[in-house]
Amino acid sequence: MKECKLYEKQKGKDKKTRCFACEHKCIISEGKTGICAVRKNVDGKLYLTVYGRVISKNVDPIEKKPLYHFLPGTKAYSIGTFGCNFRCGFCQNYDISQAQESEDYMEGVFGEKITPKQIVKEAIDNKCKTIAYTYNEPTIFIEFVKDVAVLAKKKGLKNILVTNGFMTKKCMDFIAPHLDAMNIDLKAFTDDFYKENCKARLKPVLDNIKRAHKKGIHIEITTLLIPGKNDSKKEIEKIAKFIASVNENIPWHISRFFPMYKMLKEKVTKIEKLEQAEKIGKKYLKHVHLGNV
Ligand code: SF4
Ligand code: SF4
């Protein structure tokens, strides 16, 4: 556990804190955590309970992040903690991202203890060129990301954030100098989708895609196409047009949905739908890739 950087103490005697790592900007009472379940108010200070803890660490091909246009053919040392600021019913990693709902959840003692130095050493020992902060949402453990990223950079490694893009501008400014690449989910192009399916909002994600690009970070975008939810021609066209308005060279990954977590009754995305989306995407963008096929 380590004190967070991205928060402020609230005025008053009740020791509330306001986190500004992500756009939920939770006001957190003493003894409680924010929506993400990992940032906790202890005696009027906000702590990151998962600092120095990982639940998942693997050597992955960089293409699995997915990043197809950044150091292709190399390996990424991938780490994740637990918790998330979103509540996606289709989450593929719900066992860790929504771990607070599980009976095994033990605040602050969940996962393996590890220092930033050990993570960097393991990445180098495994001949990885990059460290990827992934599996669950890295915005919620951004101070840990930063400490690892600073050390990684000193040792010649690059840093990759795989994110839902819901961080605040302050958080983006905090982490951007240490990042080389990002894969940002653009899950749909309506606020309703974000509200209903993720308990979040669309606009901050669009803002962060623009910000990251402006800061010169290599970005690729991913959209999971869910039948009947975000796969209309009109919506696909809007996503492609938006990405092109930022830069037509930004790669777009359109991913196939399989029934998962709270969406077990939904159907698998038909290949024809994916191909249709690819065709629309290619009208506006130079690089469109289909995933999970
Ligand atoms: S990271 Fe987001 S969800 Fe978590 S406490 Fe901070 S504002 Fe709330
Ligand atoms: S943002 Fe990603 S990790 Fe978080 S619940 Fe949604 S799909 Fe899962």
Coordinates of C-alpha atoms and ligand atoms in Angstrom, one line a residue:
M1 CA 0.0 0.0 0.0
K2 CA 1.3 3.5 -0.9
E3 CA -0.1 6.9 -0.7
C4 CA -1.7 8.0 -4.0
K5 CA -0.5 11.1 -5.8
L6 CA -3.7 11.9 -7.8
Y7 CA -6.1 13.0 -5.1
E8 CA -6.9 15.9 -2.8
K9 CA -8.2 16.2 0.7
Q10 CA -11.7 17.6 1.1
K11 CA -12.4 20.5 3.4
G12 CA -14.3 19.6 6.6
K13 CA -13.8 17.4 9.6
D14 CA -15.0 14.1 8.1
K15 CA -11.7 13.4 6.3
K16 CA -13.1 12.8 2.9
T17 CA -10.8 12.6 -0.1
R18 CA -11.4 13.2 -3.8
C19 CA -9.6 11.0 -6.3
F20 CA -8.8 12.4 -9.7
A21 CA -7.1 9.4 -11.4
C22 CA -10.2 8.8 -13.5
E23 CA -13.3 10.7 -14.6
H24 CA -15.5 9.2 -11.9
K25 CA -13.6 11.6 -9.5
C26 CA -14.9 9.7 -6.5
I27 CA -15.4 11.4 -3.2
I28 CA -14.3 8.7 -0.8
S29 CA -15.2 8.6 2.9
E30 CA -12.8 7.4 5.6
G31 CA -12.4 3.7 5.5
K32 CA -14.0 3.3 2.1
T33 CA -12.6 2.7 -1.5
G34 CA -13.6 4.4 -4.7
I35 CA -15.6 2.6 -7.5
C36 CA -12.4 0.8 -8.6
A37 CA -12.1 -0.9 -5.2
V38 CA -8.3 -0.3 -4.9
R39 CA -7.9 3.3 -3.8
K40 CA -8.8 3.6 -0.2
N41 CA -9.2 6.5 2.3
V42 CA -7.3 5.7 5.4
D43 CA -7.5 8.5 8.1
G44 CA -8.0 11.2 5.4
K45 CA -5.3 10.1 3.0
L46 CA -5.8 8.1 -0.1
Y47 CA -3.8 4.9 -0.5
L48 CA -3.3 2.6 -3.5
T49 CA -3.9 -0.8 -1.9
V50 CA -2.5 -2.8 -4.8
Y51 CA 0.8 -0.9 -5.0
G52 CA 3.6 -3.5 -5.4
R53 CA 1.1 -6.3 -6.0
V54 CA 0.4 -8.1 -9.2
I55 CA -2.2 -10.8 -9.9
S56 CA -1.2 -11.6 -13.4
K57 CA 2.2 -11.4 -15.1
N58 CA 3.0 -13.0 -18.5
V59 CA 5.3 -12.8 -21.4
D60 CA 3.0 -12.0 -24.4
P61 CA 3.6 -11.2 -28.0
I62 CA 3.0 -7.5 -28.4
E63 CA 0.4 -8.3 -31.1
K64 CA -1.8 -9.7 -28.3
K65 CA -2.2 -6.3 -26.6
P66 CA -3.2 -5.7 -29.5
L67 CA -0.5 -3.5 -31.0
Y68 CA 0.3 -4.4 -34.6
H69 CA 2.3 -1.3 -35.6
F70 CA 4.7 -0.9 -32.6
L71 CA 7.8 -3.1 -32.3
P72 CA 6.1 -6.0 -34.2
G73 CA 7.5 -9.5 -33.4
T74 CA 8.7 -8.5 -30.0
K75 CA 7.6 -9.6 -26.5
A76 CA 5.8 -7.5 -23.9
Y77 CA 6.2 -8.2 -20.2
S78 CA 2.5 -7.9 -19.2
I79 CA 1.3 -7.1 -15.7
G80 CA -2.1 -6.5 -14.1
T81 CA -3.5 -6.0 -10.6
F82 CA -7.2 -6.2 -9.8
G83 CA -10.2 -3.9 -9.8
C84 CA -11.6 -1.6 -12.5
N85 CA -13.4 1.7 -12.8
F86 CA -15.8 0.2 -15.4
R87 CA -18.4 -2.5 -15.0
C88 CA -18.4 -4.0 -18.5
G89 CA -20.9 -7.0 -18.7
F90 CA -18.7 -8.4 -21.5
C91 CA -15.3 -8.2 -19.6
Q92 CA -13.0 -11.0 -20.6
N93 CA -11.0 -10.6 -17.4
Y94 CA -13.9 -10.1 -15.0
D95 CA -12.3 -12.5 -12.5
I96 CA -9.7 -9.9 -11.8
S97 CA -11.3 -6.7 -12.9
Q98 CA -14.4 -7.3 -10.8
A99 CA -12.6 -9.2 -8.1
Q100 CA -14.3 -7.1 -5.4
E101 CA -17.4 -9.1 -6.1
S102 CA -15.7 -12.4 -5.4
E103 CA -15.6 -14.2 -2.0
D104 CA -11.8 -14.5 -2.4
Y105 CA -11.3 -10.7 -2.4
M106 CA -9.0 -9.7 0.4
E107 CA -8.3 -6.0 0.2
G108 CA -4.6 -5.2 -0.1
V109 CA -3.3 -8.7 0.2
F110 CA -4.5 -9.9 -3.2
G111 CA -1.8 -11.0 -5.6
E112 CA 1.9 -11.5 -5.5
K113 CA 4.2 -8.9 -3.8
I114 CA 6.7 -7.4 -6.3
T115 CA 8.8 -4.2 -6.5
P116 CA 9.1 -2.1 -9.6
K117 CA 12.8 -3.1 -9.8
Q118 CA 11.9 -6.8 -9.8
I119 CA 9.3 -6.3 -12.6
V120 CA 11.9 -4.5 -14.8
K121 CA 14.4 -7.3 -14.1
E122 CA 11.9 -10.0 -15.0
A123 CA 11.1 -8.2 -18.2
I124 CA 14.8 -8.0 -19.2
D125 CA 15.4 -11.6 -18.1
N126 CA 12.6 -12.7 -20.4
K127 CA 14.0 -10.7 -23.3
C128 CA 11.0 -8.3 -23.5
K129 CA 11.3 -5.0 -25.2
T130 CA 8.3 -3.5 -23.4
I131 CA 6.3 -3.6 -20.2
A132 CA 2.5 -3.6 -20.8
Y133 CA 0.1 -2.5 -18.1
T134 CA -2.9 -4.5 -18.9
Y135 CA -5.5 -7.2 -17.9
N136 CA -7.3 -4.8 -15.6
E137 CA -7.5 -1.0 -16.0
P138 CA -4.1 0.6 -15.3
T139 CA -5.5 4.0 -14.6
I140 CA -6.6 2.8 -11.2
F141 CA -3.0 1.9 -10.2
I142 CA -1.4 4.7 -12.2
E143 CA 1.2 5.6 -9.5
F144 CA 2.5 2.0 -9.5
V145 CA 2.6 2.2 -13.3
K146 CA 4.6 5.3 -13.2
D147 CA 7.2 4.0 -10.8
V148 CA 7.7 0.8 -12.9
A149 CA 7.7 2.9 -16.1
V150 CA 10.4 5.3 -14.9
L151 CA 12.7 2.4 -14.0
A152 CA 11.9 0.6 -17.2
K153 CA 12.8 3.6 -19.4
K154 CA 16.2 3.9 -17.6
K155 CA 16.9 0.3 -18.6
G156 CA 16.0 0.9 -22.3
L157 CA 12.5 -0.7 -22.2
K158 CA 9.4 0.9 -23.6
N159 CA 6.0 1.3 -21.8
I160 CA 2.6 0.3 -23.1
L161 CA -0.7 1.2 -21.5
V162 CA -3.8 -0.9 -22.4
T163 CA -6.6 1.2 -21.3
N164 CA -10.3 2.0 -21.4
G165 CA -9.3 5.7 -21.8
F166 CA -11.3 7.1 -18.9
M167 CA -8.5 8.8 -17.1
T168 CA -8.6 12.5 -16.2
K169 CA -6.5 15.1 -18.1
K170 CA -4.3 15.3 -14.9
C171 CA -3.7 11.6 -15.0
M172 CA -2.8 11.7 -18.7
D173 CA -0.4 14.5 -18.0
F174 CA 1.0 12.5 -15.1
I175 CA 1.7 9.3 -17.0
A176 CA 2.2 10.5 -20.7
P177 CA 5.9 11.4 -20.4
H178 CA 6.7 7.8 -19.5
L179 CA 4.6 6.1 -22.1
D180 CA 5.5 5.0 -25.6
A181 CA 2.4 3.3 -26.8
M182 CA -1.3 2.9 -25.8
N183 CA -4.1 0.7 -26.9
I184 CA -7.3 2.5 -26.1
D185 CA -10.7 0.9 -26.2
L186 CA -13.3 2.8 -28.0
K187 CA -16.1 0.5 -27.0
A188 CA -19.0 2.2 -28.9
F189 CA -19.9 5.6 -30.1
T190 CA -22.9 6.4 -27.9
D191 CA -23.0 7.6 -24.3
D192 CA -26.0 5.2 -23.7
F193 CA -23.8 2.2 -24.5
Y194 CA -21.1 3.4 -22.0
K195 CA -23.7 4.1 -19.3
E196 CA -25.7 0.9 -19.7
N197 CA -22.9 -1.5 -20.4
C198 CA -19.8 -0.1 -18.6
K199 CA -21.3 2.4 -16.0
A200 CA -19.1 5.1 -17.6
R201 CA -19.2 7.8 -20.3
L202 CA -18.1 8.3 -23.8
K203 CA -16.7 11.8 -24.0
P204 CA -13.7 11.4 -21.7
V205 CA -12.5 8.5 -23.9
L206 CA -12.7 10.6 -27.1
D207 CA -10.8 13.4 -25.3
N208 CA -8.1 11.1 -24.2
I209 CA -7.6 9.5 -27.7
K210 CA -7.1 13.1 -29.0
R211 CA -4.8 14.0 -26.1
A212 CA -2.6 10.9 -26.4
H213 CA -2.2 11.4 -30.1
K214 CA -1.3 15.0 -29.6
K215 CA 1.3 14.1 -27.0
G216 CA 3.0 11.9 -29.7
I217 CA 2.3 8.6 -28.1
H218 CA 1.8 5.7 -30.6
I219 CA -1.9 4.7 -30.3
E220 CA -4.0 1.9 -31.6
I221 CA -7.8 1.7 -31.0
T222 CA -9.9 -1.4 -30.2
T223 CA -13.6 -1.9 -30.5
L224 CA -15.3 -5.1 -29.5
L225 CA -18.3 -5.6 -31.8
I226 CA -21.3 -6.9 -29.9
P227 CA -24.3 -8.0 -31.9
G228 CA -27.2 -5.5 -31.6
K229 CA -25.3 -3.3 -29.1
N230 CA -22.8 -1.3 -31.1
D231 CA -22.6 -2.9 -34.6
S232 CA -24.9 -0.8 -36.7
K233 CA -23.4 0.5 -39.9
K234 CA -24.1 4.0 -38.7
E235 CA -22.2 3.6 -35.5
I236 CA -19.3 1.8 -37.1
E237 CA -19.0 4.6 -39.6
K238 CA -19.1 7.2 -36.8
I239 CA -16.2 5.4 -35.0
A240 CA -14.1 5.2 -38.1
K241 CA -14.7 8.8 -39.0
F242 CA -13.8 9.9 -35.5
I243 CA -10.5 8.0 -35.5
A244 CA -9.7 9.4 -39.0
S245 CA -10.4 12.9 -37.7
V246 CA -7.6 12.4 -35.2
N247 CA -5.3 10.7 -37.8
E248 CA -6.1 8.2 -40.6
N249 CA -2.9 6.3 -39.8
I250 CA -4.2 5.2 -36.4
P251 CA -4.7 1.4 -36.5
W252 CA -8.2 0.2 -35.6
H253 CA -8.8 -3.3 -34.2
I254 CA -12.3 -4.6 -34.6
S255 CA -12.7 -7.5 -32.3
R256 CA -15.1 -10.4 -32.3
F257 CA -17.4 -10.9 -29.3
F258 CA -18.0 -14.2 -27.6
P259 CA -20.6 -14.6 -24.9
M260 CA -18.9 -13.8 -21.6
Y261 CA -19.6 -12.9 -17.9
K262 CA -22.9 -11.1 -17.7
M263 CA -23.6 -11.4 -21.5
L264 CA -23.8 -15.1 -21.8
K265 CA -27.1 -14.9 -23.7
E266 CA -25.8 -12.6 -26.4
K267 CA -24.7 -14.1 -29.8
V268 CA -21.2 -14.4 -31.2
T269 CA -20.4 -11.7 -33.7
K270 CA -21.0 -13.0 -37.2
I271 CA -17.9 -13.0 -39.5
E272 CA -20.0 -11.1 -42.1
K273 CA -20.6 -8.3 -39.6
L274 CA -16.9 -8.1 -38.9
E275 CA -16.1 -8.0 -42.6
Q276 CA -18.7 -5.3 -43.2
A277 CA -17.2 -3.2 -40.4
E278 CA -13.7 -3.8 -41.8
K279 CA -14.9 -2.5 -45.2
I280 CA -16.5 0.6 -43.7
G281 CA -13.3 1.2 -41.6
K282 CA -11.1 1.0 -44.7
K283 CA -13.1 3.8 -46.3
Y284 CA -11.6 6.2 -43.7
L285 CA -8.5 4.5 -42.2
K286 CA -5.3 3.1 -43.5
H287 CA -5.0 0.1 -41.1
V288 CA -8.0 -1.9 -40.0
H289 CA -7.5 -5.3 -38.4
L290 CA -10.0 -8.0 -37.3
G291 CA -9.3 -9.7 -34.0
N292 CA -10.6 -12.9 -32.2
V293 CA -11.3 -14.5 -35.6
Ligands
SF4_1 S1 -9.5 5.7 -10.0 FE1 -11.5 6.4 -10.6 S2 -12.9 4.8 -9.7 FE2 -11.0 4.6 -8.6 S3 -11.2 5.9 -6.8 FE3 -10.2 7.2 -8.4 S4 -11.9 8.3 -9.4 FE4 -12.8 6.5 -8.3
SF4_2 S1 -12.7 -1.6 -18.8 FE1 -11.8 -3.5 -19.5 S2 -11.1 -4.5 -17.6 FE2 -12.6 -3.0 -17.0 S3 -14.5 -4.1 -16.9 FE3 -14.3 -3.1 -18.9 S4 -13.5 -4.8 -20.2 FE4 -13.1 -5.3 -18.1

